[in-house]
Coordinates of C-alpha atoms in Angstrom, one line a residue:
X659 CA -25.3 -7.0 9.8
X660 CA -21.9 -5.9 11.0
X661 CA -18.9 -8.3 9.7
X662 CA -15.6 -7.3 11.3
X663 CA -12.1 -8.1 8.7
X664 CA -8.7 -8.9 10.7
X665 CA -5.5 -9.0 9.2
X666 CA -3.7 -10.4 11.9
X667 CA -0.2 -11.5 13.2
X668 CA 0.9 -10.4 9.7
X669 CA 2.7 -7.7 8.6
X670 CA 0.7 -4.5 8.0
X671 CA -1.3 -6.0 10.4
X672 CA -5.4 -3.7 10.2
X673 CA -8.7 -4.1 10.8
X674 CA -12.0 -2.9 8.7
X675 CA -15.7 -3.2 9.9
X676 CA -19.2 -3.6 7.2
X677 CA -21.9 -2.9 7.8
X678 CA -25.2 -4.4 5.1
X679 CA -21.7 -4.1 3.2
X680 CA -20.6 -0.5 3.2
X681 CA -17.8 -0.1 5.1
X682 CA -17.1 1.6 8.5
X683 CA -14.4 1.9 9.0
X684 CA -10.7 0.5 8.2
X685 CA -7.1 1.2 9.4
X686 CA -3.9 -0.4 10.1
X687 CA -2.8 -1.2 13.5
X688 CA 0.7 0.7 12.8
X689 CA -1.3 4.1 13.2
X690 CA -2.2 3.5 16.8
X691 CA 1.5 1.7 18.0
X692 CA 3.7 4.1 15.4
X693 CA 5.9 1.3 14.4
X694 CA 5.8 0.8 10.8
X695 CA 4.7 -2.9 9.4
X696 CA 3.4 -3.8 13.0
X697 CA 2.3 -7.3 12.6
X698 CA 0.1 -8.7 15.9
X699 CA -3.1 -8.8 17.0
X700 CA -4.7 -5.7 15.8
X701 CA -6.4 -4.5 18.8
X702 CA -6.4 -1.0 18.8
X703 CA -7.6 -1.0 15.0
X704 CA -10.6 -3.2 16.2
X705 CA -11.5 -1.0 19.2
X706 CA -10.9 1.9 16.6
X707 CA -13.3 0.1 14.0
X708 CA -16.7 -0.6 16.9
X709 CA -16.0 3.2 18.1
X710 CA -16.7 4.6 14.7
X711 CA -19.4 2.0 13.8
X712 CA -21.0 2.1 17.7
X713 CA -21.1 -1.0 18.4
X714 CA -19.8 -3.4 21.2
X715 CA -17.9 -6.7 19.9
X716 CA -20.7 -9.2 20.8
X717 CA -23.1 -7.4 18.3
X718 CA -20.5 -8.3 15.5
X719 CA -22.2 -11.1 13.4
X720 CA -19.0 -12.9 11.5
X721 CA -15.5 -12.2 11.4
X722 CA -13.3 -12.7 9.1
X723 CA -9.5 -13.7 9.1
X724 CA -7.8 -12.7 5.8
X725 CA -5.5 -16.4 6.8
X726 CA -5.8 -19.7 6.1
X727 CA -3.2 -21.4 7.9
X728 CA -4.3 -25.0 6.9
X729 CA -4.8 -23.7 3.0
X730 CA -2.2 -26.1 0.8
X731 CA -1.3 -27.8 3.7
X732 CA -0.1 -31.1 2.0
X733 CA 2.0 -28.7 -0.1
X734 CA 3.6 -26.7 2.6
X735 CA 4.0 -30.7 4.6
X736 CA 5.8 -31.9 1.1
X737 CA 7.8 -29.0 0.7
X738 CA 9.2 -28.8 4.7
X739 CA 10.2 -32.8 3.6
X740 CA 12.1 -31.9 1.2
X741 CA 13.8 -29.1 2.9
X742 CA 14.6 -31.0 5.9
X743 CA 17.5 -28.6 7.6
X744 CA 14.8 -25.7 8.7
X745 CA 14.0 -28.8 11.3
X746 CA 10.7 -29.0 13.0
X747 CA 11.2 -25.9 14.6
X748 CA 9.8 -24.7 10.8
X749 CA 6.9 -27.0 10.9
X750 CA 6.4 -26.6 14.9
X751 CA 5.8 -22.5 14.0
X752 CA 3.5 -22.9 11.3
X753 CA 1.1 -25.2 13.5
X754 CA 1.6 -22.6 16.1
X755 CA 0.6 -19.8 14.2
X756 CA -2.3 -21.6 12.5
X757 CA -4.2 -22.2 16.4
X758 CA -3.1 -18.7 17.0
X759 CA -5.2 -17.2 14.2
X760 CA -8.2 -19.7 14.3
X761 CA -8.9 -19.0 18.3
X762 CA -8.5 -15.6 19.3
X763 CA -10.4 -16.1 22.5
X764 CA -7.6 -14.1 24.8
X765 CA -7.7 -10.7 22.5
X766 CA -11.4 -10.8 21.7
X767 CA -12.0 -11.2 25.7
X768 CA -9.1 -8.5 25.8
X769 CA -11.1 -6.3 23.8
X770 CA -14.7 -6.7 25.0
X771 CA -14.4 -8.8 28.5
X772 CA -18.3 -8.9 28.4
X773 CA -18.1 -10.6 24.6
X774 CA -19.4 -14.1 23.9
X775 CA -17.0 -15.3 22.9
X776 CA -18.3 -19.1 22.0
X777 CA -20.8 -17.5 20.5
X778 CA -18.2 -15.2 17.8
X779 CA -16.7 -18.1 17.7
X780 CA -18.9 -20.2 15.7
X781 CA -18.8 -17.1 12.9
X782 CA -15.2 -16.6 12.6
X783 CA -14.2 -17.8 9.0
X784 CA -10.8 -18.6 7.4
X785 CA -10.0 -16.8 4.5
X786 CA -6.9 -18.0 2.3
X787 CA -4.7 -15.0 1.7
X788 CA -4.7 -14.1 -2.2
X789 CA -8.4 -14.5 -2.0
X790 CA -9.1 -11.9 0.1
X791 CA -6.7 -9.9 -2.0
X792 CA -8.3 -10.5 -5.0
X793 CA -11.6 -9.8 -2.6
X794 CA -10.3 -6.0 -1.8
X795 CA -10.0 -5.2 -5.4
X796 CA -13.3 -7.0 -7.1
X797 CA -15.6 -6.4 -4.7
X798 CA -14.9 -2.9 -4.0
X799 CA -14.6 -2.2 -8.1
X800 CA -17.1 -0.7 -10.3
X801 CA -17.5 -4.1 -12.4
X802 CA -19.8 -5.9 -12.8
X803 CA -17.1 -9.2 -14.3
X804 CA -13.8 -8.5 -14.2
X805 CA -9.9 -10.6 -14.7
X806 CA -8.1 -10.6 -11.3
X807 CA -4.9 -10.6 -10.1
X808 CA -3.7 -11.2 -6.8
X809 CA 0.5 -10.6 -6.6
X810 CA 2.8 -10.6 -3.7
X811 CA 5.9 -12.1 -2.3
X812 CA 4.0 -15.5 -0.2
X813 CA 0.9 -15.3 1.9
X814 CA -1.0 -19.0 2.6
X815 CA 1.5 -20.9 0.6
X816 CA 1.0 -18.9 -3.0
X817 CA 2.1 -16.5 -4.3
X818 CA 0.2 -15.4 -7.4
X819 CA -3.3 -16.1 -8.0
X820 CA -5.3 -15.4 -11.3
X821 CA -8.6 -15.5 -11.5
X822 CA -12.6 -14.4 -12.7
X823 CA -15.2 -12.4 -10.5
X824 CA -18.3 -11.5 -11.8
X825 CA -21.1 -10.3 -9.9
X826 CA -20.8 -11.4 -5.8
X827 CA -18.2 -14.7 -6.7
X828 CA -14.7 -14.9 -7.5
X829 CA -13.3 -17.6 -8.6
X830 CA -10.1 -18.8 -8.6
X831 CA -8.1 -19.7 -12.2
X832 CA -4.8 -21.0 -11.5
X833 CA -2.0 -19.9 -8.9
X834 CA 1.6 -20.0 -8.1
X835 CA 3.1 -21.8 -5.0
X836 CA 5.4 -20.9 -3.0
X837 CA 8.8 -20.4 -3.1
X838 CA 8.7 -19.0 -7.0
X839 CA 7.8 -15.4 -5.8
X840 CA 7.7 -12.1 -8.5
X841 CA 8.1 -10.3 -5.1
X842 CA 11.1 -12.5 -3.4
X843 CA 12.5 -12.0 -6.5
X844 CA 12.4 -8.3 -6.4
X845 CA 13.4 -8.5 -2.3
X846 CA 16.4 -9.9 -3.5
X847 CA 17.5 -7.4 -5.6
X848 CA 16.4 -4.6 -3.4
X849 CA 18.4 -6.0 -0.1
X850 CA 21.6 -6.7 -2.7
X851 CA 21.5 -3.1 -3.5
X852 CA 21.1 -2.1 -0.2
X853 CA 18.0 -1.2 1.2
X854 CA 18.0 -4.7 3.8
X855 CA 14.2 -3.2 5.8
X856 CA 10.8 -4.9 5.1
X857 CA 9.1 -2.7 2.5
X858 CA 11.9 -1.1 1.2
X859 CA 11.4 -2.1 -2.5
X860 CA 9.3 1.2 -3.1
X861 CA 13.2 2.8 -3.6
X862 CA 14.4 0.8 -5.8
X863 CA 11.2 1.5 -7.8
X864 CA 12.5 5.2 -7.4
X865 CA 16.2 4.2 -8.5
X866 CA 15.0 2.8 -11.1
X867 CA 15.0 6.4 -13.8
X868 CA 18.1 6.4 -12.9
X869 CA 19.6 4.0 -14.7
X870 CA 19.0 1.9 -18.3
X871 CA 17.7 -1.5 -17.8
X872 CA 20.8 -3.2 -19.2
X873 CA 20.7 -5.9 -17.2
X874 CA 17.8 -7.7 -18.6
X875 CA 18.7 -10.5 -20.3
X876 CA 20.7 -11.6 -17.6
X877 CA 17.4 -11.7 -15.3
X878 CA 15.9 -13.9 -17.4
X879 CA 18.0 -16.9 -15.4
X880 CA 16.9 -16.0 -12.8
X881 CA 13.0 -15.2 -13.4
X882 CA 11.6 -17.6 -15.6
X883 CA 8.4 -16.4 -17.3
X884 CA 6.4 -19.7 -18.6
X885 CA 4.4 -20.7 -21.4
X886 CA 1.2 -20.9 -19.8
X887 CA 1.3 -17.4 -18.3
X888 CA 2.7 -18.2 -14.8
X889 CA 6.5 -18.7 -14.4
X890 CA 9.4 -20.0 -11.6
X891 CA 12.2 -18.9 -10.3
X892 CA 15.7 -20.4 -11.0
X893 CA 16.4 -21.6 -6.8
X894 CA 20.0 -21.5 -7.3
X895 CA 19.8 -17.8 -7.0
X896 CA 18.1 -18.1 -3.6
X897 CA 19.2 -19.3 -0.5
X898 CA 16.9 -22.1 0.7
X899 CA 13.7 -20.4 1.9
X900 CA 13.3 -23.6 4.5
X901 CA 13.9 -21.9 7.4
X902 CA 11.6 -19.1 7.1
X903 CA 11.9 -15.7 5.1
X904 CA 10.0 -13.6 6.9
X905 CA 10.4 -13.8 11.3
X906 CA 8.1 -11.8 13.9
X907 CA 10.0 -11.1 17.2
X908 CA 8.0 -10.3 20.5
X909 CA 8.3 -6.7 19.2
X910 CA 6.1 -7.8 16.5
X911 CA 8.4 -5.7 13.5
X912 CA 8.6 -8.2 10.8
X913 CA 12.3 -9.1 9.5
X914 CA 13.0 -10.0 6.8
X915 CA 15.9 -12.4 6.2
X916 CA 18.7 -12.6 3.1
X917 CA 16.9 -13.5 -0.4
X918 CA 19.9 -13.7 -2.4
X919 CA 22.9 -17.0 -2.6
X920 CA 26.2 -16.7 -2.9
X921 CA 25.4 -17.2 -7.0
X922 CA 23.5 -14.0 -7.0
X923 CA 26.2 -12.0 -5.8
X924 CA 29.0 -13.4 -8.0
X925 CA 26.8 -12.8 -11.3
X926 CA 25.2 -9.5 -9.6
X927 CA 27.8 -7.9 -7.6
X928 CA 28.0 -8.3 -3.8
X929 CA 25.3 -6.9 -1.4
X930 CA 25.7 -3.0 -1.5
X931 CA 26.9 -1.7 2.1
X932 CA 24.8 1.0 3.5
X933 CA 27.1 4.1 3.7
X934 CA 28.6 2.8 0.1
X935 CA 27.4 5.9 -2.8
X936 CA 24.7 4.5 -5.2
X937 CA 27.3 3.9 -8.4
X938 CA 25.7 3.8 -12.5
X939 CA 25.7 0.1 -11.6
X940 CA 23.4 -0.1 -8.9
X941 CA 20.5 2.7 -10.5
X942 CA 21.1 0.3 -14.1
X943 CA 20.5 -3.2 -11.9
X944 CA 17.5 -1.2 -10.6
X945 CA 16.2 -0.2 -13.5
X946 CA 16.6 -4.0 -14.9
X947 CA 15.2 -4.8 -11.8
X948 CA 11.7 -3.2 -12.0
X949 CA 11.8 -3.0 -16.5
X950 CA 11.8 -7.7 -15.9
X951 CA 8.9 -6.8 -13.2
X952 CA 6.9 -4.9 -15.7
X953 CA 7.4 -7.6 -18.5
X954 CA 6.0 -10.0 -16.2
X955 CA 3.2 -8.4 -14.9
X956 CA 2.4 -8.0 -18.4
X957 CA 2.7 -11.4 -19.3
X958 CA 0.5 -12.7 -16.7
X959 CA -2.0 -10.5 -17.4
X960 CA -1.9 -11.0 -21.7
X961 CA -2.5 -14.7 -20.7
X962 CA -5.0 -13.9 -18.4
X963 CA -6.9 -11.6 -21.7
X964 CA -6.5 -14.7 -23.3
X965 CA -8.6 -16.6 -20.7
X966 CA -10.9 -14.5 -20.0
X967 CA -11.7 -12.0 -23.0
X968 CA -12.3 -9.9 -20.1
X969 CA -12.0 -5.7 -20.5
X970 CA -11.8 -4.4 -16.8
X971 CA -9.2 -5.9 -14.1
X972 CA -8.6 -5.8 -10.8
X973 CA -5.3 -6.0 -8.9
X974 CA -4.0 -6.8 -5.6
X975 CA -1.1 -7.8 -3.6
X976 CA 2.2 -6.7 -2.5
X977 CA 3.6 -6.3 -6.2
X978 CA 0.5 -4.5 -7.1
X979 CA 1.9 -0.6 -4.8
X980 CA 4.1 -0.9 -7.8
X981 CA 2.7 2.4 -9.1
X982 CA 5.2 2.4 -11.8
X983 CA 3.5 -0.8 -13.7
X984 CA 0.4 -0.1 -13.1
X985 CA 0.9 3.1 -14.9
X986 CA 1.4 0.6 -18.0
X987 CA -0.8 -1.6 -18.1
X988 CA -3.3 0.3 -20.6
X989 CA -1.2 0.4 -22.7
X990 CA 1.2 -2.7 -22.7
X991 CA -2.2 -5.5 -22.1
X992 CA -5.4 -6.0 -23.4
X993 CA -6.8 -4.6 -20.7
X994 CA -8.8 -1.4 -20.6
X995 CA -9.8 -0.8 -17.2
X996 CA -7.9 -1.3 -13.9
X997 CA -8.6 -0.7 -10.6
X998 CA -6.1 -1.4 -7.8
X999 CA -7.8 -0.8 -4.0
X1000 CA -5.8 1.7 -1.5
X1001 CA -4.7 -0.9 0.4
X1002 CA -3.5 -3.0 -2.3
X1003 CA -1.0 -4.7 0.2
X1004 CA -1.5 -6.4 2.9
X1005 CA -3.0 -4.1 5.7
X1006 CA -6.0 -4.3 2.8
X1007 CA -6.5 -8.4 3.6
X1008 CA -8.7 -6.4 6.1
X1009 CA -11.0 -5.1 4.4
X1010 CA -10.7 -8.1 1.7
X1011 CA -12.0 -11.1 3.6
X1012 CA -14.2 -9.0 5.5
X1013 CA -15.8 -8.2 1.7
X1014 CA -15.0 -12.1 1.0
X1015 CA -17.3 -13.4 3.6
X1016 CA -19.5 -11.0 3.1
X1017 CA -20.3 -10.9 -0.9
X1018 CA -18.7 -14.5 -1.6
X1019 CA -19.7 -16.5 1.3
X1020 CA -23.1 -15.0 2.3
X1021 CA -24.0 -14.4 -0.5
X1022 CA -25.1 -10.8 -0.1
X1023 CA -25.5 -7.8 -2.6
X1024 CA -22.6 -5.9 -3.7
X1025 CA -22.3 -2.1 -2.2
X1026 CA -21.1 0.9 -4.6
X1027 CA -17.5 0.7 -5.6
X1028 CA -14.7 2.6 -3.1
X1029 CA -13.2 5.5 -3.9
X1030 CA -12.5 6.7 -0.8
X1031 CA -9.3 5.9 1.1
X1032 CA -10.7 8.1 4.0
X1033 CA -11.8 6.0 6.9
X1034 CA -9.4 5.9 9.8
X1035 CA -9.1 8.2 13.0
X1036 CA -10.4 11.7 12.6
X1037 CA -11.1 14.2 15.4
X1038 CA -13.3 17.0 16.2
X1039 CA -12.2 20.8 16.4
X1040 CA -12.4 21.1 19.7
X1041 CA -10.5 17.7 20.1
X1042 CA -7.9 19.4 18.2
X1043 CA -8.2 22.6 20.2
X1044 CA -7.9 21.1 23.8
X1045 CA -4.6 19.2 22.1
X1046 CA -2.7 22.7 21.3
X1047 CA -4.4 24.2 24.9
X1048 CA -2.7 21.6 26.5
X1049 CA 1.0 22.3 25.4
X1050 CA 0.4 26.1 25.0
X1051 CA 0.8 26.4 21.4
X1052 CA -0.3 29.0 19.7
X1053 CA -2.7 28.8 17.2
X1054 CA -5.7 31.0 15.2
X1055 CA -8.9 30.1 13.9
X1056 CA -9.8 30.7 9.7
X1057 CA -12.9 30.4 8.3
X1058 CA -12.6 27.6 5.2
X1059 CA -12.4 30.4 2.8
X1060 CA -10.1 32.6 4.5
X1061 CA -7.8 29.2 5.2
X1062 CA -7.4 28.1 1.3
X1063 CA -5.8 31.2 0.1
X1064 CA -3.8 32.2 3.6
X1065 CA -2.4 28.3 2.7
X1066 CA -2.0 29.0 -0.9
X1067 CA -0.3 32.1 -0.5
X1068 CA 2.4 30.4 2.5
X1069 CA 2.9 27.9 -0.4
X1070 CA 3.7 30.2 -3.1
X1071 CA 6.0 31.9 -0.7
X1072 CA 8.2 29.0 -0.1
X1073 CA 6.0 27.3 2.5
X1074 CA 6.2 23.6 3.6
X1075 CA 2.5 23.1 4.9
X1076 CA 1.4 20.2 7.5
X1077 CA -1.7 19.3 6.1
X1078 CA -4.3 17.2 9.1
X1079 CA -7.6 17.2 7.4
X1080 CA -10.3 14.6 8.6
X1081 CA -10.7 11.2 8.2
X1082 CA -7.2 9.2 8.2
X1083 CA -6.1 7.3 4.8
X1084 CA -6.2 3.5 4.6
X1085 CA -3.2 2.3 2.8
X1086 CA 0.5 3.7 2.3
X1087 CA -0.7 6.3 0.8
X1088 CA -1.0 10.3 1.9
X1089 CA -4.3 11.5 0.0
X1090 CA -4.7 14.7 1.4
X1091 CA -5.5 14.0 4.5
X1092 CA -2.0 13.5 6.4
X1093 CA -0.1 15.1 4.1
X1094 CA 3.1 17.1 3.6
X1095 CA 2.6 20.0 1.3
X1096 CA 4.4 22.1 -1.2
X1097 CA 4.4 24.3 -4.2
X1098 CA 5.4 21.8 -7.4
X1099 CA 7.0 24.6 -9.6
X1100 CA 9.6 25.2 -7.7
X1101 CA 13.3 23.2 -8.1
X1102 CA 14.3 23.1 -5.0
X1103 CA 11.4 21.7 -3.3
X1104 CA 12.7 18.1 -3.2
X1105 CA 15.9 19.6 -1.5
X1106 CA 14.3 21.5 1.2
X1107 CA 11.8 18.6 2.2
X1108 CA 14.7 15.8 2.6
X1109 CA 16.5 18.8 4.7
X1110 CA 13.6 19.8 6.9
X1111 CA 11.7 17.1 7.0
X1112 CA 11.8 13.9 4.8
X1113 CA 15.3 13.1 5.4
X1114 CA 15.6 10.4 3.7
X1115 CA 17.3 9.3 0.2
X1116 CA 17.6 11.8 -2.4
X1117 CA 16.6 9.9 -5.7
X1118 CA 12.9 8.9 -4.4
X1119 CA 10.1 11.4 -6.2
X1120 CA 7.3 13.5 -4.5
X1121 CA 3.9 12.9 -6.0
X1122 CA 2.1 15.5 -7.3
X1123 CA -1.8 15.9 -6.5
X1124 CA -4.1 17.3 -9.3
X1125 CA -7.5 18.2 -9.7
X1126 CA -9.1 15.7 -11.6
X1127 CA -10.5 17.9 -14.4
X1128 CA -6.4 19.2 -15.6
X1129 CA -5.3 15.6 -15.4
X1130 CA -5.4 15.3 -19.0
X1131 CA -3.4 18.6 -20.0
X1132 CA -1.1 17.4 -17.6
X1133 CA -0.3 14.1 -18.6
X1134 CA -0.4 11.8 -21.6
X1135 CA -2.6 9.5 -20.2
X1136 CA -6.3 10.0 -19.1
X1137 CA -7.6 8.3 -15.9
X1138 CA -9.1 8.2 -12.6
X1139 CA -5.8 7.9 -9.8
X1140 CA -7.6 8.3 -6.8
X1141 CA -5.3 6.7 -4.4
X1142 CA -1.9 7.4 -6.2
X1143 CA -2.0 3.8 -7.9
X1144 CA -0.6 4.8 -11.2
X1145 CA 2.8 6.3 -12.8
X1146 CA 1.9 8.2 -15.9
X1147 CA 4.4 10.4 -18.3
X1148 CA 4.0 13.8 -17.2
X1149 CA 3.7 16.1 -21.2
X1150 CA 6.6 17.2 -22.3
X1151 CA 5.9 21.1 -22.6
X1152 CA 4.7 21.2 -18.4
X1153 CA 7.2 19.3 -17.2
X1154 CA 9.7 22.5 -16.1
X1155 CA 7.0 24.2 -15.1
X1156 CA 6.5 21.0 -12.5
X1157 CA 10.0 19.9 -11.6
X1158 CA 9.5 19.2 -8.3
X1159 CA 7.0 15.9 -9.0
X1160 CA 8.3 15.5 -12.4
X1161 CA 10.6 12.7 -11.9
X1162 CA 14.1 11.9 -13.4
X1163 CA 12.2 10.2 -16.5
X1164 CA 9.7 12.9 -16.6
X1165 CA 6.9 10.5 -15.3
X1166 CA 4.6 11.3 -11.5
X1167 CA 2.7 9.0 -9.5
X1168 CA -0.5 11.4 -9.7
X1169 CA -3.6 11.3 -7.0
X1170 CA -6.3 13.0 -9.1
X1171 CA -8.6 15.0 -6.5
X1172 CA -12.4 14.6 -6.7
X1173 CA -14.3 17.6 -5.4
X1174 CA -16.7 15.1 -3.7
X1175 CA -14.3 12.9 -2.2
X1176 CA -12.1 15.6 -1.3
X1177 CA -13.6 18.5 -0.6
X1178 CA -11.4 20.9 1.1
X1179 CA -8.1 19.4 -0.1
X1180 CA -10.3 19.6 -3.8
X1181 CA -10.6 23.5 -2.7
X1182 CA -7.0 24.2 -1.3
X1183 CA -5.7 23.4 -4.9
X1184 CA -7.8 25.2 -6.7
X1185 CA -6.7 28.1 -4.5
X1186 CA -3.5 27.5 -5.3
X1187 CA -4.7 27.3 -8.8
X1188 CA -6.4 30.3 -9.0
X1189 CA -3.6 32.3 -8.0
X1190 CA -0.9 30.3 -10.5
X1191 CA -2.3 29.0 -13.5
X1192 CA -1.5 25.6 -11.9
X1193 CA -3.4 23.0 -10.5
X1194 CA -1.3 20.9 -8.6
X1195 CA 0.4 20.8 -4.9
X1196 CA 3.9 18.3 -4.2
X1197 CA 2.1 15.8 -1.9
X1198 CA 4.2 13.7 0.6
X1199 CA 3.0 11.5 3.9
X1200 CA 2.9 13.4 7.3
X1201 CA 5.4 12.0 8.9
X1202 CA 9.7 11.6 9.3
X1203 CA 10.3 8.1 9.4
X1204 CA 7.4 6.8 11.2
X1205 CA 3.9 5.6 10.1
X1206 CA 2.0 8.4 9.1
X1207 CA 0.6 11.2 11.9
X1208 CA -2.8 9.6 12.9
X1209 CA -3.5 12.3 16.1
X1210 CA -3.6 15.9 15.9
X1211 CA -0.9 15.2 19.4
X1212 CA 1.3 12.6 16.9
X1213 CA 0.8 15.9 13.9
X1214 CA 2.3 18.4 16.0
X1215 CA 5.3 16.4 17.5
X1216 CA 6.0 15.9 14.0
X1217 CA 5.4 19.2 13.6
X1218 CA 7.9 20.8 16.3
X1219 CA 11.0 18.9 15.3
X1220 CA 11.5 19.3 11.9
X1221 CA 11.3 22.3 9.7
X1222 CA 7.7 22.7 8.6
X1223 CA 6.4 26.2 8.4
X1224 CA 2.9 26.0 9.3
X1225 CA 0.4 23.3 10.5
X1226 CA -3.2 23.6 9.8
X1227 CA -5.5 20.9 12.0

């Protein structure tokens, strides 16, 4: 049984394909289009998934779309009726989008003109946004039973959903409706701090350790915790959402409207202009926004634990990409085990929708837990060589054993390495397949990377990839973190040893590297360990203000226009 999952006409458009419940491939459309957060129909991702599965579109048994425009339709219409200023355009836009998501005839015929679209349409399933998120976390987890949380900006008029998972069934307990959204709360302050683009929230998370949470009490008037374990926004601080929050032009790039009202600017300061330096107040505000967001997540999970009594929790949604909060969950809630998928953000909707249909709708047994994010594009050495020859690029070939020694030596010699290996990752993190690597012991590594390649804000941290056996030696919390989804305190006595991956507050967003999941990346880090005694490499995504590189050609282009010292393909 083949199930094709889609996140379509929504930011971070993606596709995933499963055979008998096992994921064969999953990838974001942006990797092919080279446009961050691309939001149209993921035709190139679909074509890739079909190639990987070795099938045609006609052989797909079910199509699962992680969006149901008719979910909570009465509430949507009531909201529009109460907020008429958006006009009928807002209404017609929603219905036009509903029709687009419901009917994929044109897009499917473009992919395969021979496909029996009429038959395919009979097996198209629309899976509500947050149920898709819950499924992406629970059905991919190792847990037979778990509490569930999906939390993001908004999807299908819901912003937060809690529930439980047991076997192959998800049960929804409660939800929070738009416009009450912790994602929109975080985004509004992201904009106020001078980061206006879709997806900039991680910059606030990176800035927070440079400040103190001095304004948390003031923020309690904006984000109000409920006795039911949920929350509401004080909408006086936000502009009316009646005209929509996110818009998509013909270029399919998501644009977020300004969310802060004049009251928010009055109480928390005017929007920081792009060229204005970050003041200590800005840093303190970032720390405060991060702190109250963490407190809210603990609040929700504390009540969820009381209602379920479970030890395991699975989390997804855009706010689940807040790795700082994730790293504190087992120390600030009663839950003992946490699973977050590699694509916790909206790209994971394609994976979740497919799993929801397979497990929940069709009542099929669950497959093994997903511990690998390597489900994207791959290229043979022959394909790589032909790319290099076509460009007249000089190169050398090494055996694996020789390669690890050569790369480790160059890292020790202050080298910055472009590392392109195996299948690309699914999700926003580079995990040793499409990575830029450096020596974590170098005090100047961050400046080196920012001047040579990344050209990004100096306050943003770089992550440590660590051999999983050494996590207890270097971090205060021991856990499997395969997807770089949690930040933990680095042991105080180790911080001076690895300054390049130790953030301002003494933490690191680790990736625990498993020999069985990432054999080549593990072997490279181990070669570095044998030479230096340090089982860690600095790892950042292989890109320069663009989506992570997908192909050898893109890796080569990035290498040639930056000052990397070595490219490994």
